[in-house]
Amino acid sequence: MATIDVSDRSIYERTIGIEHDPLELPRRHLDERGREIAPDLIALMGDTPLVALDRLSSDVPPTLVAKLEMLNPGGSVKDRIGISMIEAAEAAGELRPGGTIVEPTSGNTGVGLAIVAARKGYRCQFVVPDKVSQDKISLLRAYGAEVIVCPTAVEPEDPRSYYSVSDELASRPNAFKPNQYFNQTNPQTHVFSTGPELWRQTAGQIDAFVLGVGTGGTATGVGRYLKERKPDVTIVGADPEGSLYSGDQARPYLVEGIGEDFWPETFDPSIVDVWEQVSDAESFAMARRTAREEGLLVGGSCGTALVAARRYAATQPADATIVVLLPDSGRGYLSKFYDDTWLAEHGFVEHTSGAGTVGDILSAKGEQLPPLVHLHPDETVAAAISLLKEYGVSQMPVFRDGVHDGARAEDVIGSVRENALLDAALRDGELMSRPIVEVLQPPLPVVATDEEIDQVLGELSAGAPAVVAQHDGRAIGVLTRADVLTFLAGGAS
Ligand SMILES: Cc1ncc(COP(=O)(O)O)c(C=O)c1O
């Protein structure tokens, strides 16, 4: 990047509007006949509106305002850096006609780059790990980009790995890797576009700006601009629990696009004045609430930023104006946290309270429910396997000898589990003729029929493969994850 003068304002003209200074006027595109027709989609990137969040701020003193970045043509804040990273590379001669843009990305930056590549006739190659959802791959391909899916189960040095493939593609002639985590055009874009827009739109009346930090480009650029204008403005970083930025120990989390386990070149941490740590559960619940109360369908990282904004707002006076950046829309997450089943599968169970009881799930299974199928300790592994197969189940309780129907908790001495049998079979060729007492697993957790579904989900997300339902102290059925999810899906429709 050394050859690019990132502070050369002319690079950013397309992002900040050709005819108007962003400090003076909202962008209008007039064609040569005086009509309001934009020359192309790229010209419509940036200049996103602000909207007051009156419902979400009814219980906090300040005015809470959202910057709607999902209204960019590619659906996210990343449109802004897609165009400027490409035009900066063109200006520096790093990207020439017929060139190829190579970036390891599966997300919003890919879309921003793909739109510009489509308009300007560049080839786009995105390298993604194989855990990326098919929807994201399809979205990038829809814009004409090539998507190369790399196995995650290989070492980084392996020639098939994500890193090796993107390095190899980027080293080919006339290939350009924007590299959003290193490219200083990224933060600088926000110094020239997002920062001045916010200043103009709020007429300088902005006391705090709240946002999630991914590459840090938005925070660094907007923060630098706003602090130049108003040194006492507060930049609040909204960070997922499990991200390094706010001082947590790096560990996996589910919110996408923000937080990191390393410090990118594009982030100046001194720009953030206050960090707020937000859990996945809080982020997803807030995103869903925003859709229902404000009519704004927002992504998961918007939920994170909104939780942080509300928490910070609760400490501020009534005349304060707090602006929160909403980077993308909820459309990309309909099969994730907007889906009740996905939420339940990932252990986010609050929404199921009041959904029903253990007894309700059992009744919903209805006539499929045989008297509780069980095994006894002396039966052979072969017999256990044939019973598991006959009932299409993966685990079964084991009752004390002589106990059949109406087992009490103390009569359930353990369980047989398909995966444990498989492991044992690999080690022991004689396993089939052995009694199951030799491969006995601990009993399944017991829940009473009048307990809430939350109770079952709690046991399942703590690792139990199934639970035994008990009525009047007697075991009457086994409930699996599939039983609970089928019930919730049916209950929700
Ligand atoms: C959904 C979402 N939110 C927030 C961000 C953070 O923006 P930045 O990379 O400028 O810090 C990103 C970046 O990828 C994102 O995709």
Short mmCIF file of C-alpha atoms and ligand atoms in Angstrom, two decimals:
data_model
loop_
_atom_site.label_atom_id
_atom_site.label_comp_id
_atom_site.label_asym_id
_atom_site.label_seq_id
_atom_site.Cartn_x
_atom_site.Cartn_y
_atom_site.Cartn_z
CA MET A 1 0.00 0.00 0.00
CA ALA A 2 3.02 2.24 0.24
CA THR A 3 2.44 3.67 -3.22
CA ILE A 4 -1.03 5.00 -2.40
CA ASP A 5 -1.54 8.44 -0.94
CA VAL A 6 -4.60 7.53 1.11
CA SER A 7 -5.29 11.11 2.07
CA ASP A 8 -5.67 12.17 -1.57
CA ARG A 9 -9.26 13.33 -1.51
CA SER A 10 -9.83 12.74 -5.24
CA ILE A 11 -9.72 8.97 -4.67
CA TYR A 12 -12.90 9.18 -2.64
CA GLU A 13 -14.94 11.37 -4.93
CA ARG A 14 -17.33 8.63 -5.90
CA THR A 15 -18.02 7.81 -2.26
CA ILE A 16 -18.53 11.33 -1.08
CA GLY A 17 -20.52 12.69 -4.03
CA ILE A 18 -19.10 14.28 -7.11
CA GLU A 19 -20.85 17.60 -7.08
CA HIS A 20 -21.45 18.34 -3.45
CA ASP A 21 -19.37 18.80 -0.41
CA PRO A 22 -20.79 16.36 2.17
CA LEU A 23 -20.77 19.11 4.76
CA GLU A 24 -23.19 21.26 2.83
CA LEU A 25 -25.81 19.23 1.06
CA PRO A 26 -27.20 15.75 0.90
CA ARG A 27 -26.03 14.21 -2.34
CA ARG A 28 -28.24 14.74 -5.37
CA HIS A 29 -27.36 13.38 -8.76
CA LEU A 30 -28.44 15.60 -11.60
CA ASP A 31 -27.88 14.35 -15.13
CA GLU A 32 -27.01 16.70 -18.01
CA ARG A 33 -30.73 17.43 -18.57
CA GLY A 34 -31.34 18.38 -14.94
CA ARG A 35 -33.03 15.12 -13.98
CA GLU A 36 -32.33 13.34 -10.71
CA ILE A 37 -30.84 10.21 -12.20
CA ALA A 38 -27.71 8.70 -10.75
CA PRO A 39 -25.11 7.70 -13.34
CA ASP A 40 -24.72 4.21 -11.86
CA LEU A 41 -25.26 2.24 -8.66
CA ILE A 42 -21.83 3.07 -7.30
CA ALA A 43 -22.81 6.74 -7.15
CA LEU A 44 -25.55 5.79 -4.71
CA MET A 45 -23.20 4.34 -2.12
CA GLY A 46 -22.98 6.25 1.14
CA ASP A 47 -25.11 9.21 2.24
CA THR A 48 -27.37 6.93 4.24
CA PRO A 49 -30.15 8.46 6.38
CA LEU A 50 -30.48 8.90 10.14
CA VAL A 51 -33.65 7.86 11.92
CA ALA A 52 -34.77 8.42 15.51
CA LEU A 53 -35.32 5.24 17.55
CA ASP A 54 -38.13 6.48 19.75
CA ARG A 55 -39.39 3.06 20.82
CA LEU A 56 -35.99 1.66 21.76
CA SER A 57 -35.09 4.81 23.67
CA SER A 58 -38.35 5.42 25.53
CA ASP A 59 -36.76 4.32 28.82
CA VAL A 60 -33.44 6.20 28.52
CA PRO A 61 -33.00 10.00 28.82
CA PRO A 62 -31.04 10.89 25.60
CA THR A 63 -32.20 10.92 21.98
CA LEU A 64 -31.10 7.72 20.27
CA VAL A 65 -30.55 7.90 16.51
CA ALA A 66 -29.59 5.18 14.01
CA LYS A 67 -27.39 5.51 10.93
CA LEU A 68 -28.95 3.12 8.44
CA GLU A 69 -26.00 1.57 6.60
CA MET A 70 -28.14 -1.34 5.40
CA LEU A 71 -29.64 1.13 2.91
CA ASN A 72 -26.42 1.17 0.90
CA PRO A 73 -26.91 -0.50 -2.54
CA GLY A 74 -25.06 -3.65 -1.45
CA GLY A 75 -26.87 -3.73 1.88
CA SER A 76 -24.04 -2.77 4.24
CA VAL A 77 -21.51 -0.21 5.44
CA LYS A 78 -18.86 -2.13 3.47
CA ASP A 79 -20.03 -0.65 0.16
CA ARG A 80 -18.13 2.46 1.13
CA ILE A 81 -14.74 0.74 1.26
CA GLY A 82 -15.43 -1.55 -1.73
CA ILE A 83 -15.39 1.39 -4.11
CA SER A 84 -12.65 3.41 -2.44
CA MET A 85 -10.18 0.50 -2.05
CA ILE A 86 -10.63 -0.25 -5.75
CA GLU A 87 -10.33 3.35 -6.92
CA ALA A 88 -7.27 3.89 -4.73
CA ALA A 89 -5.63 0.82 -6.30
CA GLU A 90 -6.49 2.09 -9.79
CA ALA A 91 -4.99 5.48 -8.98
CA ALA A 92 -1.80 3.80 -7.74
CA GLY A 93 -1.61 1.55 -10.81
CA GLU A 94 -2.01 -1.57 -8.68
CA LEU A 95 -5.22 -2.53 -10.46
CA ARG A 96 -5.38 -2.22 -14.22
CA PRO A 97 -8.13 -2.91 -16.78
CA GLY A 98 -8.88 -6.62 -16.99
CA GLY A 99 -7.41 -7.15 -13.50
CA THR A 100 -8.60 -9.57 -10.85
CA ILE A 101 -9.67 -8.64 -7.34
CA VAL A 102 -8.77 -11.36 -4.83
CA GLU A 103 -9.99 -11.15 -1.23
CA PRO A 104 -10.51 -13.74 1.49
CA THR A 105 -14.03 -12.69 2.49
CA SER A 106 -17.45 -14.24 2.65
CA GLY A 107 -19.29 -11.25 3.98
CA ASN A 108 -20.37 -7.73 3.28
CA THR A 109 -16.99 -6.57 1.92
CA GLY A 110 -17.29 -9.21 -0.79
CA VAL A 111 -20.62 -7.76 -1.91
CA GLY A 112 -19.25 -4.20 -1.95
CA LEU A 113 -16.27 -5.31 -4.05
CA ALA A 114 -18.38 -7.51 -6.34
CA ILE A 115 -20.74 -4.65 -7.23
CA VAL A 116 -17.85 -2.39 -8.20
CA ALA A 117 -16.14 -5.22 -10.08
CA ALA A 118 -19.35 -5.89 -12.02
CA ARG A 119 -19.64 -2.23 -13.01
CA LYS A 120 -15.99 -1.78 -13.87
CA GLY A 121 -15.41 -5.10 -15.59
CA TYR A 122 -12.96 -6.66 -13.13
CA ARG A 123 -12.85 -10.32 -12.31
CA CYS A 124 -13.51 -11.14 -8.63
CA GLN A 125 -12.17 -14.18 -6.80
CA PHE A 126 -13.28 -14.66 -3.20
CA VAL A 127 -11.68 -17.33 -1.08
CA VAL A 128 -13.89 -18.68 1.70
CA PRO A 129 -13.53 -21.43 4.33
CA ASP A 130 -15.84 -24.42 3.92
CA LYS A 131 -17.89 -23.51 7.01
CA VAL A 132 -19.40 -20.51 5.19
CA SER A 133 -23.11 -20.89 4.48
CA GLN A 134 -24.33 -21.76 0.98
CA ASP A 135 -26.47 -18.60 0.99
CA LYS A 136 -23.42 -16.36 1.30
CA ILE A 137 -21.59 -18.22 -1.47
CA SER A 138 -24.67 -17.96 -3.70
CA LEU A 139 -24.97 -14.23 -3.03
CA LEU A 140 -21.40 -13.53 -4.17
CA ARG A 141 -21.81 -15.79 -7.22
CA ALA A 142 -25.01 -13.95 -8.12
CA TYR A 143 -22.89 -10.83 -8.67
CA GLY A 144 -20.66 -12.82 -11.03
CA ALA A 145 -17.85 -13.39 -8.54
CA GLU A 146 -15.91 -16.67 -8.45
CA VAL A 147 -15.97 -18.27 -5.01
CA ILE A 148 -13.24 -20.75 -4.11
CA VAL A 149 -14.20 -22.90 -1.13
CA CYS A 150 -11.22 -24.17 0.89
CA PRO A 151 -11.12 -26.99 3.46
CA THR A 152 -10.76 -25.86 7.08
CA ALA A 153 -9.48 -29.26 8.21
CA VAL A 154 -5.99 -28.72 6.75
CA GLU A 155 -2.92 -26.90 8.13
CA PRO A 156 -2.41 -23.25 7.06
CA GLU A 157 0.76 -24.33 5.15
CA ASP A 158 -1.23 -26.89 3.13
CA PRO A 159 -1.54 -25.68 -0.51
CA ARG A 160 -5.33 -26.23 -0.30
CA SER A 161 -5.76 -24.00 2.77
CA TYR A 162 -7.67 -20.72 2.81
CA TYR A 163 -4.42 -18.78 3.35
CA SER A 164 -2.33 -20.60 0.74
CA VAL A 165 -5.03 -20.35 -1.94
CA SER A 166 -5.66 -16.62 -1.47
CA ASP A 167 -1.91 -15.87 -1.40
CA GLU A 168 -1.36 -17.90 -4.55
CA LEU A 169 -4.25 -16.21 -6.41
CA ALA A 170 -3.13 -12.74 -5.26
CA SER A 171 0.42 -13.36 -6.51
CA ARG A 172 -0.73 -13.93 -10.10
CA PRO A 173 -0.15 -11.19 -12.69
CA ASN A 174 -2.61 -8.30 -12.56
CA ALA A 175 -4.23 -9.55 -9.37
CA PHE A 176 -4.98 -7.11 -6.58
CA LYS A 177 -5.78 -7.97 -2.97
CA PRO A 178 -7.58 -5.06 -1.24
CA ASN A 179 -6.88 -6.58 2.19
CA GLN A 180 -9.38 -4.66 4.28
CA TYR A 181 -7.52 -5.41 7.54
CA PHE A 182 -4.36 -3.61 6.34
CA ASN A 183 -5.50 -1.15 3.68
CA GLN A 184 -5.42 2.40 5.10
CA THR A 185 -7.95 3.46 2.45
CA ASN A 186 -10.46 1.64 4.68
CA PRO A 187 -10.36 4.02 7.68
CA GLN A 188 -9.66 7.01 5.47
CA THR A 189 -12.91 6.40 3.53
CA HIS A 190 -14.82 7.11 6.72
CA VAL A 191 -12.84 10.31 7.36
CA PHE A 192 -14.08 11.59 4.01
CA SER A 193 -17.58 10.13 3.86
CA THR A 194 -19.24 8.69 6.98
CA GLY A 195 -17.76 11.20 9.44
CA PRO A 196 -18.75 14.38 7.52
CA GLU A 197 -22.17 12.91 6.75
CA LEU A 198 -22.85 12.39 10.44
CA TRP A 199 -21.64 15.89 11.25
CA ARG A 200 -23.90 17.42 8.58
CA GLN A 201 -26.92 15.28 9.43
CA THR A 202 -26.77 16.06 13.15
CA ALA A 203 -25.87 19.71 12.56
CA GLY A 204 -22.89 19.04 14.81
CA GLN A 205 -25.15 17.95 17.65
CA ILE A 206 -23.67 14.55 18.28
CA ASP A 207 -22.44 13.64 21.75
CA ALA A 208 -21.62 9.99 21.29
CA PHE A 209 -21.21 7.54 18.42
CA VAL A 210 -21.73 3.85 19.17
CA LEU A 211 -20.57 1.05 16.87
CA GLY A 212 -19.17 -2.45 16.61
CA VAL A 213 -15.56 -2.80 15.53
CA GLY A 214 -14.46 -5.35 12.92
CA THR A 215 -11.51 -4.14 10.87
CA GLY A 216 -11.85 -0.94 12.90
CA GLY A 217 -12.05 1.10 9.70
CA THR A 218 -15.38 2.72 10.52
CA ALA A 219 -14.53 3.46 14.16
CA THR A 220 -11.09 4.84 13.33
CA GLY A 221 -12.20 7.00 10.40
CA VAL A 222 -15.43 8.36 11.87
CA GLY A 223 -13.80 8.80 15.28
CA ARG A 224 -10.87 10.76 13.84
CA TYR A 225 -13.19 13.06 11.91
CA LEU A 226 -15.65 13.69 14.73
CA LYS A 227 -12.94 14.26 17.34
CA GLU A 228 -11.30 16.79 15.05
CA ARG A 229 -14.62 18.65 14.94
CA LYS A 230 -15.63 18.13 18.54
CA PRO A 231 -12.87 16.86 20.85
CA ASP A 232 -15.24 15.79 23.63
CA VAL A 233 -17.39 13.49 21.49
CA THR A 234 -17.44 9.97 22.97
CA ILE A 235 -16.80 6.92 20.79
CA VAL A 236 -18.40 3.84 22.34
CA GLY A 237 -17.15 0.46 21.10
CA ALA A 238 -19.74 -2.34 21.20
CA ASP A 239 -17.84 -5.59 21.48
CA PRO A 240 -18.98 -9.23 21.55
CA GLU A 241 -18.08 -11.23 24.65
CA GLY A 242 -15.11 -13.30 23.48
CA SER A 243 -13.41 -10.51 21.50
CA LEU A 244 -9.94 -9.25 22.33
CA TYR A 245 -10.79 -5.57 21.77
CA SER A 246 -12.62 -4.96 25.02
CA GLY A 247 -10.16 -7.02 27.03
CA ASP A 248 -11.90 -10.38 26.96
CA GLN A 249 -10.09 -13.63 26.38
CA ALA A 250 -10.54 -14.58 22.71
CA ARG A 251 -13.09 -17.36 22.31
CA PRO A 252 -15.80 -18.20 19.76
CA TYR A 253 -19.05 -16.25 19.56
CA LEU A 254 -21.86 -16.13 17.03
CA VAL A 255 -22.39 -12.46 16.17
CA GLU A 256 -20.84 -11.85 12.75
CA GLY A 257 -18.64 -9.04 11.41
CA ILE A 258 -17.37 -7.50 14.66
CA GLY A 259 -14.86 -8.28 17.38
CA GLU A 260 -11.51 -9.95 16.66
CA ASP A 261 -8.86 -12.24 18.08
CA PHE A 262 -6.05 -10.02 16.72
CA TRP A 263 -5.30 -6.29 16.32
CA PRO A 264 -5.68 -5.19 12.68
CA GLU A 265 -3.58 -2.41 11.13
CA THR A 266 -6.77 -0.56 10.22
CA PHE A 267 -7.84 -0.03 13.83
CA ASP A 268 -6.52 2.70 16.08
CA PRO A 269 -7.66 1.52 19.53
CA SER A 270 -6.99 4.93 21.10
CA ILE A 271 -10.07 6.23 19.25
CA VAL A 272 -12.48 4.24 21.43
CA ASP A 273 -13.28 5.95 24.74
CA VAL A 274 -15.65 3.40 26.27
CA TRP A 275 -16.11 -0.32 25.60
CA GLU A 276 -19.35 -2.16 26.27
CA GLN A 277 -19.25 -5.96 26.22
CA VAL A 278 -22.39 -7.60 24.88
CA SER A 279 -23.31 -11.30 24.79
CA ASP A 280 -24.65 -13.18 21.75
CA ALA A 281 -27.94 -13.70 23.55
CA GLU A 282 -28.36 -9.97 24.25
CA SER A 283 -27.39 -9.06 20.67
CA PHE A 284 -29.84 -11.46 19.04
CA ALA A 285 -32.69 -10.57 21.39
CA MET A 286 -32.15 -6.85 20.71
CA ALA A 287 -31.99 -7.33 16.92
CA ARG A 288 -35.30 -9.22 17.03
CA ARG A 289 -36.85 -6.60 19.25
CA THR A 290 -35.75 -3.83 16.85
CA ALA A 291 -37.50 -5.56 13.97
CA ARG A 292 -40.72 -5.87 15.96
CA GLU A 293 -40.77 -2.50 17.69
CA GLU A 294 -39.10 -0.18 15.19
CA GLY A 295 -39.88 -2.12 11.99
CA LEU A 296 -36.15 -2.16 11.28
CA LEU A 297 -34.88 -5.58 10.21
CA VAL A 298 -31.29 -5.47 11.40
CA GLY A 299 -28.27 -7.78 11.52
CA GLY A 300 -26.79 -9.32 14.67
CA SER A 301 -24.00 -6.76 15.05
CA CYS A 302 -26.69 -4.04 15.02
CA GLY A 303 -28.17 -5.77 18.05
CA THR A 304 -24.76 -5.62 19.75
CA ALA A 305 -24.44 -1.89 19.00
CA LEU A 306 -27.99 -1.18 20.16
CA VAL A 307 -27.50 -2.96 23.49
CA ALA A 308 -24.31 -0.95 24.02
CA ALA A 309 -26.03 2.29 22.98
CA ARG A 310 -28.91 1.77 25.39
CA ARG A 311 -26.56 0.86 28.23
CA TYR A 312 -24.44 3.94 27.62
CA ALA A 313 -27.52 6.14 27.09
CA ALA A 314 -28.86 5.17 30.51
CA THR A 315 -25.91 7.09 32.03
CA GLN A 316 -26.33 10.25 29.91
CA PRO A 317 -28.50 13.38 30.25
CA ALA A 318 -31.74 14.03 28.39
CA ASP A 319 -30.26 16.64 26.05
CA ALA A 320 -27.61 14.24 24.70
CA THR A 321 -27.79 12.86 21.16
CA ILE A 322 -26.36 9.39 20.69
CA VAL A 323 -25.92 7.99 17.19
CA VAL A 324 -25.59 4.24 16.67
CA LEU A 325 -24.27 2.68 13.46
CA LEU A 326 -26.41 -0.15 12.04
CA PRO A 327 -24.04 -1.92 9.57
CA ASP A 328 -26.33 -4.39 7.77
CA SER A 329 -29.83 -5.81 7.39
CA GLY A 330 -31.42 -8.85 9.01
CA ARG A 331 -32.15 -10.43 5.61
CA GLY A 332 -28.83 -12.23 5.69
CA TYR A 333 -29.71 -13.88 9.00
CA LEU A 334 -33.26 -15.16 8.48
CA SER A 335 -32.14 -18.78 8.82
CA LYS A 336 -29.97 -17.89 11.82
CA PHE A 337 -31.06 -15.86 14.85
CA TYR A 338 -34.40 -14.83 13.33
CA ASP A 339 -35.29 -18.52 13.24
CA ASP A 340 -36.68 -19.89 16.53
CA THR A 341 -35.36 -23.38 15.88
CA TRP A 342 -31.84 -22.11 15.21
CA LEU A 343 -31.98 -20.10 18.44
CA ALA A 344 -33.11 -23.11 20.44
CA GLU A 345 -30.45 -25.34 18.85
CA HIS A 346 -27.79 -22.85 19.89
CA GLY A 347 -28.96 -22.76 23.46
CA PHE A 348 -30.72 -19.37 23.40
CA VAL A 349 -33.78 -20.48 25.27
CA GLU A 350 -35.39 -17.40 26.79
CA HIS A 351 -37.95 -17.12 24.03
CA THR A 352 -39.35 -20.59 24.81
CA SER A 353 -40.59 -19.68 28.26
CA GLY A 354 -44.35 -20.03 28.19
CA ALA A 355 -44.11 -22.20 25.04
CA GLY A 356 -45.31 -25.25 26.98
CA THR A 357 -44.36 -28.04 29.30
CA VAL A 358 -42.64 -31.39 29.02
CA GLY A 359 -46.10 -32.98 29.12
CA ASP A 360 -47.16 -30.89 26.11
CA ILE A 361 -44.27 -32.25 24.05
CA LEU A 362 -45.18 -35.80 25.04
CA SER A 363 -48.84 -35.28 24.06
CA ALA A 364 -47.76 -33.70 20.76
CA LYS A 365 -45.85 -36.91 19.99
CA GLY A 366 -49.26 -38.53 20.43
CA GLU A 367 -49.85 -42.04 19.22
CA GLN A 368 -46.25 -42.48 18.08
CA LEU A 369 -45.44 -42.83 21.73
CA PRO A 370 -45.06 -46.51 22.66
CA PRO A 371 -44.91 -47.55 26.31
CA LEU A 372 -41.44 -46.42 27.39
CA VAL A 373 -38.98 -48.59 25.45
CA HIS A 374 -36.11 -49.73 27.66
CA LEU A 375 -33.40 -52.32 28.14
CA HIS A 376 -32.17 -54.51 31.00
CA PRO A 377 -28.52 -54.91 32.04
CA ASP A 378 -28.11 -58.52 30.88
CA GLU A 379 -29.40 -58.01 27.35
CA THR A 380 -26.67 -58.16 24.72
CA VAL A 381 -25.29 -55.26 22.75
CA ALA A 382 -26.66 -56.92 19.59
CA ALA A 383 -30.16 -56.94 21.12
CA ALA A 384 -29.77 -53.30 22.17
CA ILE A 385 -28.76 -52.29 18.66
CA SER A 386 -31.71 -54.05 17.09
CA LEU A 387 -34.09 -52.35 19.53
CA LEU A 388 -32.52 -48.91 18.85
CA LYS A 389 -32.95 -49.61 15.14
CA GLU A 390 -36.52 -50.85 15.49
CA TYR A 391 -37.61 -47.64 17.25
CA GLY A 392 -35.35 -45.32 15.24
CA VAL A 393 -33.76 -43.84 18.37
CA SER A 394 -30.15 -43.14 19.32
CA GLN A 395 -30.36 -43.82 23.06
CA MET A 396 -32.48 -45.80 25.51
CA PRO A 397 -32.78 -46.00 29.30
CA VAL A 398 -31.68 -49.17 31.10
CA PHE A 399 -33.96 -50.36 33.95
CA ARG A 400 -33.03 -52.50 36.90
CA ASP A 401 -33.71 -56.22 36.33
CA GLY A 402 -37.33 -57.11 36.75
CA VAL A 403 -38.63 -53.53 36.33
CA HIS A 404 -40.76 -52.95 33.27
CA ASP A 405 -43.42 -50.23 33.12
CA GLY A 406 -43.64 -47.59 35.82
CA ALA A 407 -39.93 -47.33 36.61
CA ARG A 408 -39.06 -44.94 39.42
CA ALA A 409 -35.94 -42.79 39.27
CA GLU A 410 -34.00 -45.33 41.34
CA ASP A 411 -34.92 -48.10 38.90
CA VAL A 412 -33.19 -46.33 35.98
CA ILE A 413 -29.59 -47.50 36.33
CA GLY A 414 -28.13 -46.05 33.15
CA SER A 415 -28.52 -45.66 29.43
CA VAL A 416 -27.29 -47.12 26.18
CA ARG A 417 -26.13 -44.61 23.58
CA GLU A 418 -25.52 -45.29 19.93
CA ASN A 419 -22.34 -43.20 19.65
CA ALA A 420 -20.77 -44.87 22.71
CA LEU A 421 -21.60 -48.28 21.22
CA LEU A 422 -19.88 -47.32 18.00
CA ASP A 423 -16.75 -46.21 19.85
CA ALA A 424 -16.72 -49.45 21.86
CA ALA A 425 -17.28 -51.58 18.73
CA LEU A 426 -14.17 -50.07 17.14
CA ARG A 427 -12.08 -51.22 20.10
CA ASP A 428 -13.71 -54.57 20.79
CA GLY A 429 -14.54 -57.10 18.07
CA GLU A 430 -16.54 -59.27 20.51
CA LEU A 431 -18.78 -56.42 21.62
CA MET A 432 -22.01 -57.70 20.06
CA SER A 433 -22.27 -60.71 22.38
CA ARG A 434 -21.46 -58.82 25.56
CA PRO A 435 -24.12 -57.70 28.07
CA ILE A 436 -24.93 -54.01 27.91
CA VAL A 437 -23.99 -53.58 31.56
CA GLU A 438 -20.39 -53.54 30.26
CA VAL A 439 -21.05 -50.50 28.07
CA LEU A 440 -23.50 -48.75 30.36
CA GLN A 441 -23.58 -44.94 30.17
CA PRO A 442 -24.93 -42.64 32.93
CA PRO A 443 -28.71 -42.29 33.19
CA LEU A 444 -30.33 -39.59 31.06
CA PRO A 445 -31.40 -36.49 33.03
CA VAL A 446 -34.96 -36.71 34.37
CA VAL A 447 -37.54 -33.92 33.93
CA ALA A 448 -41.09 -33.89 35.27
CA THR A 449 -44.04 -33.52 32.88
CA ASP A 450 -45.13 -30.25 34.50
CA GLU A 451 -41.74 -28.58 33.96
CA GLU A 452 -41.21 -25.88 31.31
CA ILE A 453 -39.58 -26.70 27.96
CA ASP A 454 -36.68 -24.41 28.97
CA GLN A 455 -35.71 -27.09 31.46
CA VAL A 456 -35.32 -29.69 28.68
CA LEU A 457 -33.41 -27.29 26.43
CA GLY A 458 -31.10 -26.47 29.31
CA GLU A 459 -30.25 -30.19 29.76
CA LEU A 460 -29.82 -30.72 26.02
CA SER A 461 -27.58 -27.70 25.53
CA ALA A 462 -25.48 -28.86 28.51
CA GLY A 463 -24.71 -31.98 26.47
CA ALA A 464 -27.39 -34.57 27.28
CA PRO A 465 -28.48 -36.49 24.15
CA ALA A 466 -32.05 -36.84 25.50
CA VAL A 467 -34.05 -36.62 28.73
CA VAL A 468 -36.40 -39.02 30.49
CA ALA A 469 -39.85 -37.55 31.20
CA GLN A 470 -41.32 -38.49 34.54
CA HIS A 471 -44.92 -38.31 35.77
CA ASP A 472 -45.90 -38.96 39.39
CA GLY A 473 -42.36 -40.18 40.00
CA ARG A 474 -42.50 -42.72 37.14
CA ALA A 475 -40.54 -42.67 33.88
CA ILE A 476 -43.00 -42.43 31.00
CA GLY A 477 -41.06 -41.27 27.94
CA VAL A 478 -37.82 -40.11 26.36
CA LEU A 479 -37.53 -36.71 24.67
CA THR A 480 -34.81 -35.89 22.17
CA ARG A 481 -33.63 -32.60 20.69
CA ALA A 482 -35.67 -33.42 17.56
CA ASP A 483 -38.85 -33.91 19.65
CA VAL A 484 -38.44 -30.51 21.29
CA LEU A 485 -37.61 -28.69 18.07
CA THR A 486 -40.50 -30.32 16.19
CA PHE A 487 -42.83 -29.20 18.97
CA LEU A 488 -41.45 -25.62 18.97
CA ALA A 489 -41.63 -25.37 15.18
CA GLY A 490 -45.23 -26.64 15.23
CA GLY A 491 -46.12 -24.36 18.11
CA ALA A 492 -44.68 -21.34 16.33
CA SER A 493 -46.55 -21.78 13.04
C1 LIG B 1 -22.04 -6.80 9.94
C2 LIG B 1 -20.86 -5.95 10.24
N1 LIG B 1 -20.87 -5.11 11.25
C3 LIG B 1 -19.82 -4.32 11.54
C4 LIG B 1 -18.66 -4.38 10.84
C5 LIG B 1 -17.47 -3.54 11.29
O1 LIG B 1 -17.00 -2.55 10.45
P1 LIG B 1 -15.45 -2.25 10.42
O2 LIG B 1 -14.79 -3.38 9.69
O3 LIG B 1 -15.32 -0.95 9.69
O4 LIG B 1 -14.92 -2.15 11.81
C6 LIG B 1 -18.63 -5.27 9.81
C7 LIG B 1 -17.42 -5.47 9.11
O5 LIG B 1 -17.19 -6.49 8.49
C8 LIG B 1 -19.75 -6.07 9.50
O6 LIG B 1 -19.75 -6.94 8.48
#
